[in-house]
XYZ file of C-alpha atoms in Angstrom:
683
model
C 105.114 116.006 -119.229
C 102.025 116.272 -116.154
C 101.206 112.329 -114.206
C 97.545 114.468 -113.272
C 94.750 114.632 -115.531
C 92.335 117.012 -114.390
C 88.558 116.402 -115.662
C 85.966 118.857 -114.784
C 83.330 120.139 -116.535
C 83.301 123.324 -115.388
C 86.168 125.761 -115.056
C 87.071 127.652 -111.176
C 84.538 130.575 -110.597
C 83.819 132.448 -107.508
C 86.289 132.899 -104.931
C 88.113 129.251 -106.761
C 90.559 131.259 -109.680
C 92.559 133.431 -106.718
C 92.409 131.079 -104.365
C 94.225 128.339 -106.804
C 96.632 130.880 -107.825
C 97.527 131.827 -104.716
C 98.011 128.025 -102.965
C 100.157 127.262 -106.343
C 102.252 130.493 -106.357
C 102.648 129.513 -102.427
C 103.968 126.015 -103.270
C 105.662 127.532 -105.469
C 107.615 129.758 -102.709
C 107.900 126.721 -100.187
C 105.579 127.570 -98.333
C 105.772 125.183 -95.693
C 101.823 125.749 -94.206
C 99.303 127.110 -96.064
C 95.267 127.717 -94.961
C 92.438 127.615 -97.400
C 89.238 129.173 -95.312
C 86.718 127.980 -97.540
C 83.009 128.238 -96.667
C 80.604 125.348 -96.771
C 79.600 125.000 -100.900
C 82.434 126.995 -101.892
C 84.239 123.716 -103.534
C 87.466 124.117 -100.916
C 87.967 119.794 -103.001
C 87.512 121.686 -106.551
C 90.266 124.081 -105.654
C 92.355 121.164 -104.272
C 92.156 119.292 -107.501
C 92.842 122.101 -109.250
C 96.504 122.571 -106.846
C 96.606 118.945 -106.940
C 97.467 118.532 -111.001
C 99.328 121.861 -111.461
C 101.515 121.176 -108.855
C 101.968 117.464 -110.106
C 102.871 115.368 -107.159
C 101.544 112.152 -105.205
C 99.448 113.816 -102.674
C 98.401 113.069 -99.436
C 94.798 113.816 -97.903
C 93.715 113.239 -94.875
C 90.163 113.003 -93.234
C 89.355 113.307 -89.963
C 86.876 109.832 -90.265
C 86.736 106.936 -92.636
C 82.708 108.565 -94.465
C 84.499 111.612 -95.345
C 88.131 110.043 -96.071
C 84.948 108.059 -98.694
C 83.183 110.403 -100.048
C 86.567 112.701 -100.695
C 88.193 109.394 -102.532
C 84.895 109.269 -104.405
C 85.731 113.282 -105.314
C 88.504 112.607 -106.171
C 88.310 110.046 -108.820
C 85.393 112.121 -110.240
C 88.090 114.670 -110.998
C 90.872 111.980 -111.411
C 89.559 108.991 -113.476
C 92.398 108.489 -115.097
C 95.458 108.801 -112.281
C 95.362 106.066 -109.206
C 92.735 107.638 -106.503
C 93.106 105.024 -103.261
C 91.339 105.299 -100.001
C 93.268 104.194 -97.076
C 91.541 103.796 -93.213
C 91.768 101.267 -90.489
C 90.852 97.685 -91.714
C 88.884 96.579 -88.342
C 85.050 96.644 -88.456
C 85.351 96.005 -84.768
C 88.164 96.937 -82.537
C 89.266 96.259 -78.872
C 92.557 97.156 -77.900
C 94.349 94.812 -75.013
C 94.119 96.370 -71.943
C 94.585 96.112 -67.718
C 92.155 98.446 -65.557
C 94.170 98.387 -62.243
C 91.980 99.114 -59.433
C 89.415 95.541 -60.478
C 92.477 93.525 -61.582
C 90.756 93.103 -65.109
C 92.949 91.622 -68.340
C 90.594 92.601 -71.497
C 92.398 90.300 -74.396
C 92.678 92.274 -77.615
C 89.730 91.431 -80.077
C 89.197 92.858 -83.576
C 87.299 91.954 -86.771
C 88.778 92.703 -89.449
C 87.010 93.803 -93.150
C 89.113 91.968 -95.657
C 88.171 94.373 -99.080
C 89.284 97.136 -96.656
C 92.615 94.770 -96.244
C 92.562 94.793 -100.201
C 92.214 98.869 -100.371
C 95.039 99.197 -97.820
C 97.187 96.682 -100.106
C 95.938 98.824 -103.315
C 97.293 102.463 -101.653
C 100.848 101.346 -100.744
C 101.909 99.372 -104.554
C 100.410 102.009 -106.105
C 103.055 103.685 -104.231
C 105.373 102.358 -104.832
C 105.005 101.732 -108.811
C 103.718 104.683 -109.857
C 103.627 108.518 -108.924
C 100.046 109.918 -110.353
C 98.253 109.037 -106.882
C 96.278 110.647 -104.367
C 95.652 108.246 -101.487
C 92.874 109.745 -99.219
C 93.389 108.336 -95.470
C 91.876 108.643 -91.786
C 94.541 108.969 -89.189
C 95.182 105.216 -89.695
C 97.808 107.114 -92.107
C 100.357 107.516 -88.810
C 99.128 103.761 -86.985
C 102.767 100.920 -87.953
C 103.260 99.517 -91.185
C 105.465 97.499 -91.956
C 109.112 98.559 -94.152
C 108.299 99.824 -97.010
C 111.262 98.588 -98.545
C 111.156 95.201 -97.252
C 107.281 95.079 -99.244
C 109.113 95.843 -101.800
C 111.634 94.123 -101.994
C 110.446 90.321 -101.778
C 107.589 90.942 -104.302
C 107.098 88.079 -107.610
C 108.171 88.977 -110.802
C 105.668 86.887 -113.499
C 106.236 87.236 -116.988
C 105.248 85.341 -120.306
C 108.292 82.745 -121.446
C 110.633 83.039 -117.847
C 112.253 79.853 -116.642
C 109.494 78.696 -113.378
C 107.839 75.526 -113.006
C 104.883 75.384 -110.640
C 106.187 73.913 -107.491
C 108.371 76.645 -107.830
C 105.942 79.437 -107.813
C 103.829 78.291 -105.459
C 106.896 78.258 -103.109
C 107.807 81.526 -103.583
C 104.309 82.990 -103.768
C 103.879 81.427 -100.338
C 107.135 82.704 -98.833
C 105.041 86.003 -99.774
C 102.217 84.603 -97.305
C 99.590 83.776 -99.961
C 98.095 80.838 -98.154
C 97.087 77.834 -100.270
C 93.176 76.603 -101.049
C 91.422 74.144 -102.669
C 87.841 75.865 -102.935
C 86.807 79.172 -104.190
C 89.779 81.855 -104.493
C 90.028 85.088 -101.823
C 92.806 87.844 -102.124
C 95.936 86.549 -100.651
C 94.931 82.904 -102.238
C 96.878 80.334 -104.720
C 95.786 76.808 -105.622
C 96.557 74.432 -108.157
C 94.804 73.327 -111.226
C 96.510 71.232 -112.837
C 99.166 72.046 -115.447
C 98.573 75.694 -114.018
C 98.086 77.974 -110.893
C 95.635 80.734 -109.605
C 95.515 82.977 -107.666
C 94.101 86.405 -106.520
C 96.310 88.965 -105.395
C 95.412 90.602 -102.643
C 95.046 94.796 -104.386
C 92.392 94.114 -106.927
C 89.460 91.209 -107.160
C 90.852 89.439 -110.109
C 92.138 86.036 -110.502
C 95.330 85.325 -112.613
C 96.270 81.857 -114.042
C 99.454 81.366 -115.011
C 99.950 78.093 -117.504
C 103.060 76.164 -117.455
C 104.634 74.154 -119.902
C 107.294 72.029 -118.867
C 109.281 74.302 -116.648
C 108.606 77.660 -118.298
C 105.290 80.101 -118.129
C 103.215 79.487 -121.131
C 101.175 82.741 -120.901
C 99.676 84.518 -118.085
C 95.096 85.668 -117.946
C 93.800 88.201 -116.078
C 90.361 86.088 -114.804
C 87.057 88.271 -113.568
C 86.509 86.263 -110.565
C 83.010 85.463 -111.289
C 82.045 85.077 -114.308
C 85.621 83.549 -115.328
C 85.454 85.242 -118.692
C 89.290 86.534 -119.420
C 90.085 89.811 -118.703
C 93.584 90.276 -120.214
C 96.974 88.098 -121.080
C 99.663 90.724 -119.445
C 102.864 89.454 -120.705
C 103.916 90.406 -116.740
C 102.989 91.167 -113.712
C 104.477 91.839 -110.510
C 102.767 90.062 -106.654
C 103.067 91.758 -103.537
C 103.094 90.214 -100.695
C 99.989 89.271 -98.899
C 101.021 91.481 -95.835
C 102.286 94.341 -95.382
C 104.930 93.003 -92.595
C 107.290 90.834 -94.556
C 110.610 89.834 -92.596
C 113.018 87.515 -93.929
C 114.155 84.058 -91.963
C 117.345 85.724 -91.187
C 115.582 88.798 -90.138
C 112.899 86.997 -87.876
C 115.766 85.015 -86.116
C 117.318 88.421 -85.043
C 114.700 89.580 -84.104
C 114.217 86.350 -81.881
C 117.067 86.505 -80.290
C 116.253 90.051 -79.266
C 113.202 89.607 -77.068
C 115.043 86.891 -75.275
C 117.356 89.460 -74.731
C 115.115 92.313 -74.033
C 113.167 89.156 -71.335
C 115.550 89.060 -69.525
C 116.484 92.699 -68.685
C 112.865 93.007 -67.951
C 112.570 89.727 -65.591
C 115.433 91.223 -63.460
C 113.907 94.417 -63.265
C 111.311 93.434 -61.684
C 113.675 90.738 -59.746
C 114.942 93.254 -58.545
C 111.171 95.611 -57.867
C 110.119 92.673 -56.193
C 107.750 91.942 -58.226
C 107.170 87.644 -59.135
C 104.138 87.906 -60.159
C 104.388 90.389 -62.897
C 108.180 88.700 -63.958
C 105.727 85.629 -64.163
C 103.325 86.160 -66.400
C 106.051 88.269 -68.662
C 107.786 85.533 -68.957
C 104.606 82.713 -69.579
C 103.204 85.457 -72.702
C 106.568 85.978 -73.898
C 107.567 82.601 -73.982
C 104.690 81.773 -75.723
C 104.671 84.046 -78.304
C 108.460 83.281 -79.088
C 107.390 79.466 -80.081
C 104.554 80.722 -81.895
C 106.879 82.410 -83.934
C 109.426 80.474 -84.272
C 107.052 77.583 -85.604
C 104.345 79.481 -87.940
C 106.209 83.121 -88.225
C 103.129 84.401 -86.435
C 101.854 84.939 -83.145
C 98.415 86.915 -81.359
C 100.039 90.374 -80.729
C 102.923 90.035 -83.112
C 102.808 93.989 -83.911
C 104.236 94.553 -79.994
C 107.401 92.616 -80.894
C 107.269 95.241 -84.118
C 109.947 97.064 -83.311
C 112.428 93.699 -83.076
C 110.882 92.534 -86.818
C 111.968 96.296 -87.750
C 115.798 96.324 -86.620
C 114.447 100.239 -85.236
C 116.590 101.147 -81.937
C 114.369 101.598 -78.039
C 111.937 105.050 -78.850
C 112.543 105.009 -82.325
C 109.115 105.409 -84.453
C 107.294 102.939 -86.639
C 107.510 103.150 -90.165
C 103.391 103.718 -91.783
C 102.046 104.818 -94.820
C 104.079 108.378 -94.811
C 107.135 106.143 -95.756
C 105.470 104.823 -98.791
C 105.023 108.302 -100.210
C 108.407 109.185 -102.678
C 111.623 110.907 -100.854
C 114.157 113.107 -102.500
C 117.842 111.917 -102.911
C 118.509 113.969 -100.382
C 116.270 112.342 -97.750
C 113.671 114.918 -98.159
C 109.645 114.328 -98.901
C 108.403 114.828 -102.119
C 105.156 115.233 -101.936
C 101.723 117.827 -101.020
C 99.608 116.477 -97.732
C 96.077 118.063 -97.452
C 94.565 118.259 -94.396
C 90.864 118.080 -94.725
C 88.400 120.145 -91.817
C 92.012 120.372 -90.433
C 90.351 121.958 -86.857
C 89.614 118.194 -86.275
C 91.631 116.509 -87.985
C 95.020 118.425 -87.016
C 93.867 117.814 -82.846
C 93.306 114.110 -83.612
C 96.592 113.226 -85.263
C 98.305 115.697 -82.149
C 95.808 113.130 -80.101
C 96.417 109.061 -81.282
C 99.982 108.893 -79.277
C 98.713 110.101 -75.833
C 95.779 106.920 -75.358
C 98.748 104.620 -76.750
C 100.688 105.961 -74.157
C 99.581 105.143 -71.154
C 97.362 102.121 -72.369
C 100.745 100.696 -73.386
C 102.809 101.657 -69.612
C 99.724 100.083 -67.658
C 100.246 96.616 -69.672
C 104.692 97.349 -69.607
C 104.059 97.992 -65.737
C 101.941 94.816 -65.275
C 104.186 92.281 -66.760
C 101.422 91.370 -70.011
C 103.628 93.190 -72.011
C 107.527 93.850 -72.918
C 108.644 97.568 -72.866
C 108.880 97.408 -76.864
C 105.204 97.298 -76.960
C 105.675 101.035 -76.571
C 106.672 101.115 -79.553
C 104.340 99.691 -81.673
C 102.651 102.843 -81.143
C 100.960 105.981 -83.762
C 103.744 109.058 -84.659
C 104.345 111.954 -81.982
C 102.902 114.767 -84.154
C 106.337 116.366 -84.135
C 106.949 113.385 -86.221
C 104.332 113.891 -88.188
C 105.199 117.164 -89.044
C 109.411 115.913 -89.757
C 107.540 113.403 -92.324
C 105.459 115.188 -94.493
C 106.946 118.560 -96.392
C 104.569 120.755 -97.924
C 100.528 121.142 -95.966
C 97.683 122.530 -96.885
C 95.076 122.737 -94.188
C 91.448 123.111 -95.283
C 88.743 124.158 -93.304
C 85.363 126.490 -93.046
C 86.611 127.113 -89.451
C 90.969 127.032 -89.435
C 91.666 126.062 -85.885
C 94.426 127.924 -83.637
C 97.128 125.475 -85.215
C 96.612 126.755 -88.618
C 96.105 130.131 -88.027
C 99.310 130.596 -86.287
C 101.674 128.434 -88.439
C 99.729 128.279 -92.011
C 102.570 131.563 -93.998
C 99.530 132.496 -96.027
C 95.530 131.798 -95.868
C 93.591 132.147 -98.754
C 90.398 132.647 -98.009
C 87.462 131.262 -100.156
C 83.632 133.167 -99.197
C 82.278 132.754 -102.799
C 80.222 130.652 -103.764
C 80.365 129.957 -107.562
C 76.434 128.733 -107.463
C 75.411 132.205 -105.804
C 74.372 129.948 -102.583
C 74.125 132.551 -99.607
C 74.417 131.088 -95.672
C 71.153 129.578 -94.837
C 68.933 131.832 -93.236
C 68.913 131.461 -89.023
C 66.216 131.476 -87.140
C 66.644 131.526 -83.097
C 63.669 129.312 -81.314
C 63.053 128.155 -77.449
C 64.255 124.405 -75.867
C 61.386 124.740 -73.413
C 57.868 124.865 -74.226
C 55.279 127.936 -73.166
C 51.870 128.237 -73.944
C 51.176 126.692 -77.426
C 55.225 126.835 -78.051
C 55.140 123.165 -76.681
C 59.217 123.407 -77.182
C 61.917 122.326 -79.745
C 60.995 118.122 -80.175
C 57.604 119.482 -81.236
C 58.407 122.500 -83.338
C 61.207 120.065 -85.491
C 58.762 117.707 -86.139
C 56.495 120.299 -87.404
C 58.648 122.089 -89.495
C 60.517 118.998 -91.001
C 56.806 117.617 -91.845
C 56.456 120.539 -94.230
C 59.965 120.209 -95.509
C 59.275 116.732 -96.222
C 56.157 117.577 -97.943
C 58.401 118.684 -101.014
C 60.542 116.725 -101.392
C 63.236 118.067 -99.179
C 65.667 116.486 -96.360
C 66.141 117.471 -93.045
C 69.087 116.543 -90.554
C 68.827 117.105 -86.926
C 71.834 117.186 -84.415
C 71.606 116.228 -80.151
C 74.167 115.808 -77.978
C 74.415 112.160 -77.452
C 74.681 108.616 -79.294
C 71.600 107.968 -76.883
C 69.499 111.144 -77.789
C 69.994 110.199 -81.988
C 69.037 106.893 -81.485
C 65.791 107.795 -78.975
C 64.823 110.483 -81.266
C 64.518 108.186 -84.206
C 63.033 105.405 -82.513
C 60.521 108.814 -81.563
C 60.081 110.242 -84.965
C 59.578 106.127 -86.491
C 56.921 105.423 -83.803
C 55.002 108.993 -85.786
C 55.775 107.442 -89.269
C 58.184 109.582 -90.199
C 61.047 107.406 -92.148
C 64.219 108.570 -89.770
C 67.823 106.870 -89.329
C 70.297 107.337 -86.801
C 73.907 107.985 -87.672
C 76.656 107.719 -84.464
C 80.510 106.637 -84.769
C 79.209 103.347 -82.649
C 77.491 102.323 -86.049
C 80.282 100.405 -88.924
C 82.466 102.253 -91.617
C 80.615 100.556 -94.560
C 76.705 101.070 -92.635
C 77.797 104.847 -92.138
C 78.304 105.518 -95.871
C 74.767 103.454 -96.924
C 73.114 105.645 -94.156
C 73.937 108.743 -95.878
C 73.238 107.390 -99.746
C 70.102 106.434 -98.570
C 69.554 109.831 -97.145
C 70.496 111.360 -100.409
C 68.497 109.337 -102.741
C 65.493 110.053 -100.195
C 64.850 105.793 -98.841
C 64.338 107.607 -95.969
C 64.144 111.798 -94.217
C 65.593 112.445 -91.445
C 69.035 111.492 -90.548
C 69.575 112.404 -86.415
C 73.104 112.249 -85.483
C 75.757 113.300 -83.727
C 79.689 114.917 -84.045
C 79.563 112.862 -88.092
C 77.032 115.128 -89.166
C 79.708 118.042 -88.172
C 82.020 118.508 -90.844
C 82.308 117.850 -94.596
C 79.938 116.167 -95.362
C 77.994 116.735 -98.717
C 74.587 116.823 -98.570
C 72.920 118.927 -101.026
C 68.927 117.709 -100.906
C 69.507 118.917 -97.062
C 66.857 121.837 -96.695
C 66.622 121.939 -92.867
C 69.122 121.312 -90.243
C 67.253 121.778 -86.706
C 70.111 122.131 -83.876
C 68.537 120.971 -80.370
C 70.532 122.199 -77.228
C 71.963 125.012 -79.332
C 72.884 126.400 -75.964
C 74.488 124.091 -73.888
C 77.145 125.314 -74.047
C 80.832 122.680 -75.007
C 81.965 121.135 -77.553
C 79.086 120.215 -79.582
C 77.571 123.651 -79.078
C 80.842 125.446 -79.460
C 81.351 128.514 -82.369
C 83.473 126.059 -84.582
C 80.486 123.289 -84.566
C 77.928 125.553 -84.440
C 79.411 127.294 -87.934
C 80.103 123.852 -89.403
C 76.717 122.644 -88.547
C 74.436 125.680 -90.010
C 77.344 124.827 -93.128
C 75.217 121.485 -93.857
C 72.519 124.081 -95.264
C 74.511 125.982 -97.617
C 74.183 123.573 -100.934
C 70.564 124.072 -101.049
C 69.066 127.302 -102.317
C 66.247 126.533 -99.502
C 68.555 125.728 -96.680
C 67.893 126.951 -92.850
C 68.690 126.401 -89.413
C 66.324 126.113 -87.033
C 69.456 126.955 -83.550
C 66.888 125.940 -80.033
C 68.117 127.758 -77.274
C 66.830 129.590 -74.507
C 69.656 131.414 -73.778
C 72.085 133.330 -76.095
C 75.195 132.063 -75.625
C 78.635 133.600 -76.974
C 79.251 131.143 -79.453
C 75.967 131.807 -80.419
C 75.936 134.463 -81.221
C 79.453 134.357 -82.639
C 78.117 131.778 -85.223
C 75.069 133.808 -86.153
C 77.441 136.836 -86.231
C 79.862 135.210 -88.751
C 76.796 133.744 -90.927
C 75.733 137.142 -91.335
C 79.259 138.276 -92.841
C 79.389 135.402 -95.021
C 75.638 135.881 -96.241
C 76.290 140.385 -96.672
C 79.695 139.065 -98.912
C 77.642 136.450 -101.020
C 74.734 138.904 -101.980
C 76.807 141.438 -102.692
C 78.325 139.173 -105.173
C 75.895 137.753 -106.516
C 74.229 141.232 -107.719
C 77.685 142.543 -108.781
C 77.595 139.549 -111.236
C 73.981 139.587 -111.776
C 73.374 135.639 -110.180
C 70.597 133.496 -108.590
C 71.082 131.061 -106.379
C 70.855 127.153 -107.036
C 70.590 124.408 -105.516
C 74.475 122.454 -105.914
C 73.821 119.566 -107.909
C 75.257 116.803 -107.345
C 75.451 112.967 -108.754
C 74.890 110.117 -106.052
C 76.810 107.531 -105.702
C 77.432 104.357 -103.820
C 80.769 105.354 -102.373
C 80.919 102.502 -100.522
C 80.521 100.215 -102.974
C 84.031 99.011 -103.309
C 84.464 98.601 -99.530
C 82.098 95.004 -99.842
C 82.924 91.703 -100.100
C 81.098 89.529 -102.589
C 79.309 87.973 -99.509
C 77.832 91.246 -98.668
C 77.142 92.327 -102.250
C 74.900 88.405 -102.667
C 73.012 89.791 -99.380
C 72.361 93.220 -100.378
C 70.880 91.434 -104.078
C 69.068 88.971 -101.290
C 67.783 91.802 -99.605
C 65.591 93.733 -102.646
C 64.664 90.756 -103.397
C 63.146 89.627 -100.758
C 61.912 92.708 -98.634
C 58.838 92.968 -99.902
C 57.740 89.403 -98.705
C 59.426 89.717 -95.296
C 57.522 93.145 -94.938
C 53.580 90.957 -95.373
C 54.488 88.400 -92.473
C 57.808 89.270 -90.673
C 57.896 85.719 -88.473
C 56.550 83.522 -91.023
C 59.997 84.446 -93.940
C 62.015 84.085 -90.906
C 60.741 80.822 -89.532
C 60.960 79.733 -93.163
C 64.417 81.474 -93.729
C 65.842 79.590 -91.356
C 64.562 76.136 -92.269
C 66.268 76.821 -95.893
C 70.004 77.545 -93.675
C 69.268 75.020 -91.975
C 69.028 72.895 -95.429
C 71.735 74.397 -97.084
C 74.315 73.051 -93.227
C 72.849 69.431 -93.577
C 73.852 70.146 -96.872
C 76.799 70.799 -95.978
C 76.720 73.891 -97.549
C 77.801 76.235 -95.783
C 78.107 79.060 -98.056
C 75.113 79.515 -98.648
C 74.212 79.327 -94.998
C 75.880 81.766 -94.156
C 74.240 83.531 -96.443
C 71.023 83.326 -95.122
C 72.288 83.946 -91.801
C 73.794 87.516 -92.686
C 70.273 88.338 -94.346
C 68.098 87.473 -91.248
C 70.382 89.826 -90.187
C 69.745 92.218 -91.984
C 66.469 91.729 -91.919
C 65.890 91.608 -88.008
C 67.899 94.720 -87.723
C 70.583 92.849 -85.476
C 73.770 91.615 -85.354
C 76.388 88.807 -84.424
C 76.715 90.092 -80.902
C 80.462 90.582 -80.015
C 82.010 90.167 -76.191
C 85.153 91.762 -75.322
C 87.360 88.413 -73.721
C 87.602 90.062 -69.822
C 88.893 87.998 -67.084
C 90.151 88.373 -63.895
C 94.553 89.145 -64.255
C 95.099 85.718 -61.362
C 98.967 84.500 -61.613
C 100.361 83.219 -64.520
C 97.764 84.845 -66.379
């Protein structure tokens, strides 16, 4: 019986049927590497969904950024509503890694803000992999970073069954033993509370509350409750509760790890003594003994991941457990899942570059006595280790890179779009202004105003983040509704921006690199590529083709390339676009197809990543935005009074909601400061 059930309102069309057949045949023949060379708008995700359904194995889909991963997760959920489609990305909203800058003797302490909702989604992903087979995990390169042992994670789960012999105190001890925290307040994921003769807890993988009622030393019944209304959703007969953290260590393993860390410390101190590095030795001794004391007493210390090799029982240099370790393996140890690498021309180099950057930073920390050498083993996988841990791989891209072309046993072309859409018309115009022509910015604004009047959307790509911000500000000052998007924008905010762009909340989106690969924006009629003749990464042939593709989902799509010089990259990108236009026009004429704009429902793909706190703020903003616009200063002043009143009444939750609403309305946020200090003796 098939595990995956593909739901689709339309059959494969255009180049899709032959692509599906070839890729499926390649999998059956045992091909390790295949590439789906598909143009933008040809339905590569739909083709892959058909291959997943036929292959019928757990699947990992890798994307090169969180925004694209979220979009893909939403698309796969639409194709497989009856199956488990999960989202696995880094749970940091803000992350400053620990580092040391030797030439200025500056130590930068690790600082991070964890998004609890994304952490919940990570747990949901790993638990799905351990409990069912019909699983698709859409992940960023976070998939190759260290994660706790799946064996330990699965081994210590707690089973709760109706009628089971268990008292309340005993179950509390078991849940605390798997890192649940006790509270008397409202429940958050990974917390429990005792109420009368019952126990309530919220697991880390879903937004529900389980209430366990006891009669004597037995479990009388289990209720599954809505966390807001507390309405009863179900009465399961039994449930499995997984640990509240991915890194799980038993008492015996912890004791063994502490002894190993002490031995490594003695070895490194002896090395520093031989090298006459007394400052480094003293620094390392203080740091490590302090960490060991906390681990011994509390089971945890900041930066505990730097000792992960000892807790996992790994040898020096041995790769860490990662998300890949949670996927199923056959009895002979070989992998039993399919890997899809989306926008592979970006994702593959990204996978290959993670290890080197991490190693160089750790080497400095070890050399100057801030960390033990084993800290190097808290790392992402090397690319060759990644290759060993995945089986059959399908790369998808409109511009496959050198790696895919060299390694693929077959490259399957998907040039024809079922919609009949033709690659956008291209126009090259000067960057500089002469005579009546005022230059690229003025020309872009004129063209954008024409498109916006008829209800279309516009993209502009710049070379720098600062230019993206400056241009969006300049456009707003001219009365145009514009926003910018780049890597400094938070994950959820990025997705909100794209959703609002599609909805028409604003008309122009300005970006640098995030507007290139994979983003599905069918409302876009015009793309302006500023400074298209500045040869380099952002204006290479690949980048230009990808950016041109953002206008390929709309029948009115066109692209203006602003260039004073016709570079080689421009010539090749224009030539490839013309080739694809010719192929599509011939297909349309043969089959009597009239091109139509892709119609795609607009989903809020960030909703599953929001906390109740964030959703409440969003609701308040809808209600209060008009009042704020009438008199911003007076409105904010009153809000601050309300916040102070809430604090006076010890209603800190309401105060926090008002505070964050003020930040949103003012377009600001709490400032985060990296803690840097001179790394003086003994620091």
